[in-house]
Amino acid sequence: MLESHLRFVSVILILADLLFCSSGYFPTDDLIHSGNLTGVLAGEAVIPPMILPLSLSSPPRARSPRQLLHGENYSNARMPLYDDLLLRGYYTTRLFIGTPAQEFALIVDTGSTVTYVPCSTCQQCGRHQDPRFRPEESSTYKPVKCNIDCSCDEQRKLCTYERRYAEMSSSSGVLGDDIVSFGSESELKPRVVFGCENVETGDLFSQHADGIMGLGRGTLSIVDQLVDKGTIGNSFSLCYGGMDIGGGAMVLGAHKLPDDMVFTRSDPNRSPYYNIELKEIHVAGKPLKLSPSVFDGKYGTVLDSGTTYAYLPEEAFVAFKSAILNSIHLLQKTPGPDPNYNDNCFAGAGRCSFSIRPTHGCHLKFVSADLLCWCYS
């Protein structure tokens, strides 16, 4: 999800069914070149990364774990990955908070800058996957007291947070500080500041997942906090198997990358989120006849792991729609699942792909699953 001040973004790209640049690497610096990996990846003291699971629902016990780094032991946390992307449309990972640890399923969201879970004192929270966080039962929990660096409650006692998202959902509550861990195979148990929710609205209220893991840039981002503490190296990675393969992995910290890794620029001065300079879109192997300036709005093209759909400027969408219709004209059109939206749906569709090519050579490819019906709107 994107926090609400990103209302003028040119393009928002889904990460949920995307293998980003071969391994899903997100540099937290503004640019990493394939021939210059000093600092982030090849610093003098490389801190072991953490590999976390991405899933959408409670993992089925019968399924076996799958390793994504080809057996190389670069992390101190490795966990089985599962997903049911069609059912819920987002990836989650597990986060453990407090002493003793309380477990939560959190949506992995590069469009959010704070991590939060429902608090036991929440006045307006939905029913989620796990019980609410009970700070009174954690011996290591500390409320973040009101100070000049935060917004404060009416009594001027506690720091508060509030996040509003572009799809009109919101989360607000108080800030707390506690020990977190990332699974039984992780040795790291740092203290982090997170949100203890008192109010949820919109999709955040109705979603199955407990909360959000905020991976965006900012002082409350869990990535920035761990980097500032020296807990992890200054990078993180997301790699998705998508609907064909399933599962994925999240790596917090530097790790060895494939030899064929390709990099593209992300400009932190343009927006607080992970943007790329989009160059062109291909449908059925042919580029759309669009100027790159179409995608060059205020914030450029944002990669958002918490957004289910891809959003395009109108000119780009019209061209994309036309190319799709020309490519699948033999398929039967069928009504969409929601009569409130003018979806373009087709029955009996098999595999279909389109690709997006940003600058600096990185190639993003999207492939649909083998569904009876697929839509765009």
Coordinates of C-alpha atoms in Angstrom, one line a residue:
M1 CA 0.0 0.0 0.0
L2 CA 1.1 3.6 -0.6
E3 CA 0.8 6.2 2.1
S4 CA -1.6 8.9 1.0
H5 CA 0.9 11.7 0.1
L6 CA 1.8 9.6 -3.0
R7 CA -1.3 10.7 -4.9
F8 CA 0.5 11.9 -8.1
V9 CA 2.6 8.9 -8.8
S10 CA 2.8 8.0 -12.5
V11 CA 2.8 4.2 -12.2
I12 CA 2.5 1.8 -9.3
L13 CA 3.7 -1.7 -10.0
I14 CA 2.6 -4.8 -8.2
L15 CA 5.4 -6.8 -6.7
A16 CA 3.2 -9.7 -5.7
D17 CA 3.8 -11.7 -8.9
L18 CA 7.1 -10.2 -9.9
L19 CA 10.7 -11.6 -9.9
F20 CA 12.5 -8.3 -9.6
C21 CA 15.8 -8.2 -11.5
S22 CA 16.4 -11.9 -11.0
S23 CA 16.5 -11.9 -7.2
G24 CA 14.3 -9.1 -5.9
Y25 CA 17.1 -6.9 -4.5
F26 CA 16.1 -3.5 -3.1
P27 CA 19.1 -1.3 -2.4
T28 CA 18.5 1.2 0.3
D29 CA 21.1 3.5 -1.2
D30 CA 20.1 5.5 -4.3
L31 CA 22.0 3.4 -6.8
I32 CA 24.0 0.2 -6.9
H33 CA 25.9 -0.8 -10.1
S34 CA 26.6 -4.4 -11.1
G35 CA 30.3 -3.5 -11.3
N36 CA 30.5 -1.6 -8.0
L37 CA 29.2 -3.5 -5.0
T38 CA 31.4 -1.9 -2.4
G39 CA 29.8 -0.5 0.8
V40 CA 26.4 -2.2 0.8
L41 CA 27.4 -5.6 -0.4
A42 CA 31.2 -5.8 0.0
G43 CA 31.8 -3.7 3.1
E44 CA 34.6 -4.5 5.5
A45 CA 32.1 -6.0 8.0
V46 CA 29.3 -7.8 6.3
I47 CA 26.5 -8.6 8.7
P48 CA 24.7 -11.9 8.1
P49 CA 21.3 -11.3 6.6
M50 CA 18.0 -12.7 7.8
I51 CA 15.8 -14.7 5.3
L52 CA 12.1 -14.5 6.2
P53 CA 9.1 -16.3 4.9
L54 CA 6.5 -14.7 2.7
S55 CA 3.0 -16.2 2.9
L56 CA -0.6 -15.2 2.7
S57 CA -2.3 -17.5 5.1
S58 CA -1.3 -19.9 7.8
P59 CA 1.2 -22.2 6.1
P60 CA -0.2 -25.7 5.4
R61 CA 1.8 -28.2 7.5
A62 CA 2.1 -30.8 4.7
R63 CA 4.0 -28.7 2.3
S64 CA 7.8 -29.0 2.4
P65 CA 10.2 -26.0 2.6
R66 CA 11.9 -24.8 -0.5
Q67 CA 15.3 -23.0 -0.4
L68 CA 15.8 -20.0 -2.8
L69 CA 19.5 -19.4 -2.5
H70 CA 20.6 -22.7 -4.0
G71 CA 21.8 -24.1 -0.7
E72 CA 24.2 -21.3 0.1
N73 CA 24.3 -20.5 3.8
Y74 CA 24.3 -16.7 3.8
S75 CA 21.8 -16.1 6.6
N76 CA 21.0 -16.9 10.1
A77 CA 17.3 -17.3 9.5
R78 CA 15.8 -19.6 6.8
M79 CA 12.1 -20.5 6.8
P80 CA 9.6 -22.4 4.6
L81 CA 7.6 -20.2 2.2
Y82 CA 4.0 -20.5 1.2
D83 CA 1.4 -18.4 -0.5
D84 CA -2.2 -18.4 -1.7
L85 CA -1.9 -15.3 -3.9
L86 CA -5.3 -15.7 -5.6
L87 CA -7.2 -15.8 -2.3
R88 CA -5.8 -12.7 -0.6
G89 CA -3.6 -10.8 -3.0
Y90 CA -0.6 -10.0 -0.7
Y91 CA 2.4 -11.7 0.8
T92 CA 3.0 -11.9 4.5
T93 CA 5.9 -12.8 6.8
R94 CA 6.0 -13.7 10.5
L95 CA 7.2 -11.3 13.1
F96 CA 7.6 -12.1 16.8
I97 CA 7.2 -9.3 19.3
G98 CA 7.9 -9.2 23.1
T99 CA 9.0 -11.5 25.9
P100 CA 7.5 -14.1 25.7
A101 CA 7.2 -13.7 22.0
Q102 CA 3.8 -13.0 20.5
E103 CA 3.4 -14.0 16.8
F104 CA 1.9 -11.9 14.0
A105 CA 1.4 -12.3 10.2
L106 CA 2.3 -9.0 8.6
I107 CA 2.0 -7.8 5.0
V108 CA 5.4 -7.1 3.5
D109 CA 4.9 -3.5 2.3
T110 CA 7.6 -1.3 0.7
G111 CA 4.9 1.4 0.5
S112 CA 4.6 1.8 4.3
T113 CA 7.1 3.5 6.6
V114 CA 6.0 2.0 9.9
T115 CA 5.4 -1.5 11.3
Y116 CA 2.2 -2.0 13.3
V117 CA 0.0 -4.6 14.9
P118 CA -3.4 -4.4 16.6
C119 CA -3.1 -3.6 20.3
S120 CA -5.1 -5.3 23.1
T121 CA -6.6 -1.8 23.9
C122 CA -7.7 -1.2 20.3
Q123 CA -11.1 0.5 20.2
Q124 CA -11.7 -0.2 16.4
C125 CA -9.8 -3.2 15.1
G126 CA -11.0 -6.0 12.9
R127 CA -10.8 -9.8 13.5
H128 CA -7.4 -10.9 12.2
Q129 CA -5.3 -14.1 11.9
D130 CA -3.8 -13.9 15.4
P131 CA -4.7 -12.5 18.8
R132 CA -3.9 -8.8 19.4
F133 CA -0.6 -7.7 20.9
R134 CA -0.8 -7.6 24.7
P135 CA 1.9 -5.2 25.9
E136 CA 1.0 -5.9 29.5
E137 CA 2.2 -9.5 29.0
S138 CA 5.6 -8.6 27.6
S139 CA 8.3 -8.1 30.2
T140 CA 10.4 -6.1 27.7
Y141 CA 7.8 -3.8 26.3
K142 CA 8.3 0.0 26.8
P143 CA 6.0 2.7 25.6
V144 CA 7.7 5.5 23.7
K145 CA 7.2 8.6 25.8
C146 CA 6.2 12.0 24.3
N147 CA 9.2 13.9 23.0
I148 CA 10.1 16.7 20.5
D149 CA 10.7 14.1 17.8
C150 CA 7.2 12.6 17.7
S151 CA 3.5 13.4 17.6
C152 CA 2.0 13.0 21.1
D153 CA -1.4 12.0 22.5
E154 CA -3.8 14.5 24.1
Q155 CA -2.3 13.9 27.5
R156 CA 1.2 14.6 26.1
K157 CA 2.4 11.3 27.6
L158 CA 2.9 8.9 24.7
C159 CA 4.2 9.1 21.1
T160 CA 1.6 8.4 18.5
Y161 CA 1.5 7.5 14.8
E162 CA -1.1 7.8 12.0
R163 CA -0.9 6.4 8.5
R164 CA -3.5 7.0 5.7
Y165 CA -3.3 5.1 2.5
A166 CA -4.3 5.9 -1.1
E167 CA -7.1 3.3 -1.1
M168 CA -8.6 5.3 1.9
S169 CA -7.7 2.9 4.7
S170 CA -5.9 4.1 7.8
S171 CA -4.1 3.0 10.9
S172 CA -3.4 5.0 14.1
G173 CA -2.2 4.2 17.6
V174 CA 0.7 4.6 20.0
L175 CA 4.4 3.8 19.5
G176 CA 6.0 1.1 21.6
D177 CA 9.5 -0.4 21.9
D178 CA 10.1 -4.1 22.3
I179 CA 12.3 -7.0 21.3
V180 CA 11.4 -8.6 17.9
S181 CA 12.6 -11.8 16.3
F182 CA 12.1 -13.3 12.9
G183 CA 11.7 -17.0 13.5
S184 CA 13.3 -20.0 15.3
E185 CA 16.3 -20.0 12.9
S186 CA 17.2 -16.3 13.5
E187 CA 19.7 -15.4 16.1
L188 CA 18.9 -11.7 15.9
K189 CA 16.6 -10.2 18.6
P190 CA 16.9 -6.4 18.3
R191 CA 14.7 -3.8 19.9
V192 CA 12.6 -1.8 17.5
V193 CA 9.9 0.9 17.6
F194 CA 6.5 -0.2 16.2
G195 CA 2.9 0.9 16.2
C196 CA 0.4 -0.5 18.6
E197 CA -2.9 0.1 16.8
N198 CA -5.9 1.7 18.5
V199 CA -7.9 2.3 15.3
E200 CA -8.1 0.6 11.9
T201 CA -10.3 1.6 8.9
G202 CA -11.0 0.3 5.4
D203 CA -9.1 -2.7 4.1
L204 CA -6.8 -2.7 7.2
F205 CA -9.9 -3.4 9.3
S206 CA -11.2 -6.2 7.1
Q207 CA -8.0 -7.9 6.1
H208 CA -7.0 -11.4 7.3
A209 CA -3.4 -10.4 8.1
D210 CA -2.7 -8.9 11.4
G211 CA -0.8 -5.8 10.3
I212 CA 1.9 -4.2 8.2
M213 CA 5.7 -4.6 8.1
G214 CA 6.8 -1.2 6.8
L215 CA 9.9 -1.4 4.6
G216 CA 9.8 2.1 3.1
R217 CA 12.4 4.7 3.8
G218 CA 12.0 6.6 7.1
T219 CA 13.0 6.6 10.7
L220 CA 10.2 4.2 11.7
S221 CA 10.9 1.8 8.9
I222 CA 12.0 -1.6 10.4
V223 CA 14.8 -1.7 7.8
D224 CA 16.2 1.7 8.7
Q225 CA 16.0 1.0 12.4
L226 CA 18.0 -2.3 12.0
V227 CA 20.6 -0.6 9.8
D228 CA 21.0 2.3 12.2
K229 CA 21.6 -0.1 15.0
G230 CA 24.2 -2.0 13.0
T231 CA 22.1 -5.1 13.2
I232 CA 22.0 -5.7 9.4
G233 CA 23.8 -4.4 6.3
N234 CA 22.2 -1.5 4.4
S235 CA 20.1 -3.5 2.0
F236 CA 17.2 -5.9 1.8
S237 CA 15.8 -8.2 -0.9
L238 CA 12.4 -9.5 -1.9
C239 CA 12.0 -12.4 -4.2
Y240 CA 8.6 -13.8 -5.3
G241 CA 7.8 -17.1 -6.8
G242 CA 4.4 -15.9 -8.0
M243 CA 1.3 -18.0 -8.7
D244 CA 3.2 -20.5 -10.9
I245 CA 5.9 -21.4 -8.3
G246 CA 4.5 -20.0 -5.0
G247 CA 6.2 -18.6 -2.0
G248 CA 9.2 -16.4 -1.9
A249 CA 11.8 -15.0 0.4
M250 CA 12.7 -11.7 2.1
V251 CA 16.3 -11.1 3.1
L252 CA 17.2 -8.4 5.5
G253 CA 20.9 -7.4 5.1
A254 CA 23.5 -8.0 2.5
H255 CA 24.0 -11.4 0.8
K256 CA 25.8 -12.9 -2.1
L257 CA 24.0 -12.1 -5.4
P258 CA 23.7 -14.2 -8.6
D259 CA 26.3 -13.4 -11.2
D260 CA 23.7 -12.3 -13.7
M261 CA 22.1 -9.7 -11.4
V262 CA 21.1 -6.5 -13.1
F263 CA 20.5 -3.2 -11.3
T264 CA 18.4 -0.1 -11.9
R265 CA 18.4 3.3 -10.3
S266 CA 16.1 4.2 -7.4
D267 CA 16.2 7.9 -6.6
P268 CA 15.5 8.6 -2.8
N269 CA 15.4 12.4 -3.5
R270 CA 12.4 12.0 -5.8
S271 CA 10.2 10.1 -3.3
P272 CA 10.5 8.2 0.0
Y273 CA 9.6 5.0 -1.8
Y274 CA 11.4 2.7 -4.2
N275 CA 11.0 4.2 -7.6
I276 CA 12.4 3.3 -11.0
E277 CA 12.7 5.2 -14.3
L278 CA 10.3 3.3 -16.5
K279 CA 11.3 3.2 -20.2
E280 CA 8.8 0.9 -22.0
I281 CA 6.2 -1.8 -21.7
H282 CA 6.1 -4.9 -24.0
V283 CA 3.0 -6.9 -24.7
A284 CA 3.4 -10.2 -26.6
G285 CA 7.0 -9.3 -27.3
K286 CA 6.2 -5.9 -28.9
P287 CA 6.8 -2.5 -27.2
L288 CA 3.9 -0.2 -26.8
K289 CA 4.2 3.0 -28.8
L290 CA 4.6 5.3 -25.8
S291 CA 7.1 8.1 -24.9
P292 CA 9.0 7.4 -21.7
S293 CA 7.8 10.8 -20.5
V294 CA 4.3 9.3 -20.0
F295 CA 5.7 7.5 -16.9
D296 CA 7.8 10.5 -15.7
G297 CA 5.3 12.1 -13.3
K298 CA 6.1 13.6 -9.9
Y299 CA 7.2 10.4 -8.2
G300 CA 8.1 8.3 -11.3
T301 CA 7.2 4.6 -11.2
V302 CA 6.9 3.2 -7.7
L303 CA 7.5 -0.5 -6.8
D304 CA 5.0 -1.3 -4.0
S305 CA 5.0 -4.8 -2.5
G306 CA 1.7 -4.1 -0.7
T307 CA -0.3 -3.1 -3.7
T308 CA -2.2 -5.9 -5.5
Y309 CA -2.7 -4.2 -8.9
A310 CA -0.5 -2.3 -11.3
Y311 CA -1.7 1.2 -12.0
L312 CA -0.9 3.1 -15.3
P313 CA -1.4 6.6 -16.6
E314 CA -4.4 6.8 -18.8
E315 CA -2.4 7.1 -22.1
A316 CA -0.4 4.0 -21.2
F317 CA -3.4 2.0 -20.1
V318 CA -5.3 2.7 -23.3
A319 CA -2.3 1.5 -25.3
F320 CA -1.9 -1.5 -23.1
K321 CA -5.6 -2.4 -23.3
S322 CA -5.5 -2.1 -27.1
A323 CA -2.4 -4.4 -27.3
I324 CA -4.0 -7.0 -25.1
L325 CA -7.3 -7.0 -27.2
N326 CA -5.3 -7.4 -30.4
S327 CA -3.3 -10.3 -28.9
I328 CA -6.2 -12.3 -27.6
H329 CA -9.0 -11.4 -30.0
L330 CA -10.0 -15.1 -30.4
L331 CA -10.9 -15.5 -26.7
Q332 CA -14.4 -15.1 -25.4
K333 CA -15.1 -12.0 -23.4
T334 CA -17.0 -12.6 -20.1
P335 CA -18.4 -10.3 -17.4
G336 CA -16.1 -9.4 -14.6
P337 CA -16.5 -10.6 -11.0
D338 CA -17.6 -7.2 -9.7
P339 CA -20.4 -5.4 -11.6
N340 CA -19.3 -2.1 -10.1
Y341 CA -16.1 -2.1 -12.3
N342 CA -15.8 -2.2 -16.0
D343 CA -13.4 -5.1 -16.1
N344 CA -12.2 -6.6 -19.4
C345 CA -12.3 -10.3 -18.8
F346 CA -11.8 -13.4 -21.0
A347 CA -12.9 -17.0 -20.4
G348 CA -10.6 -19.9 -21.1
A349 CA -7.4 -17.8 -21.0
G350 CA -4.1 -19.7 -20.6
R351 CA -0.8 -18.2 -20.1
C352 CA -0.1 -14.6 -21.1
S353 CA 2.9 -12.4 -20.4
F354 CA 3.9 -8.8 -20.7
S355 CA 7.1 -7.2 -19.7
I356 CA 8.3 -3.8 -18.5
R357 CA 11.7 -2.4 -19.2
P358 CA 13.1 0.4 -17.0
T359 CA 16.3 2.2 -17.7
H360 CA 19.7 0.7 -17.0
G361 CA 18.9 -2.7 -18.5
C362 CA 16.7 -4.3 -15.8
H363 CA 13.9 -6.3 -17.3
L364 CA 10.6 -7.0 -15.4
K365 CA 8.4 -9.8 -16.7
F366 CA 4.8 -10.6 -15.6
V367 CA 3.2 -13.9 -16.3
S368 CA -0.4 -14.8 -15.6
A369 CA -1.4 -18.1 -14.0
D370 CA -3.3 -20.8 -15.9
L371 CA -6.8 -19.5 -14.9
L372 CA -10.2 -20.1 -16.4
C373 CA -10.7 -16.3 -16.4
W374 CA -8.5 -13.3 -16.1
C375 CA -9.3 -9.6 -16.1
Y376 CA -7.9 -6.1 -16.3
S377 CA -9.7 -2.9 -15.7

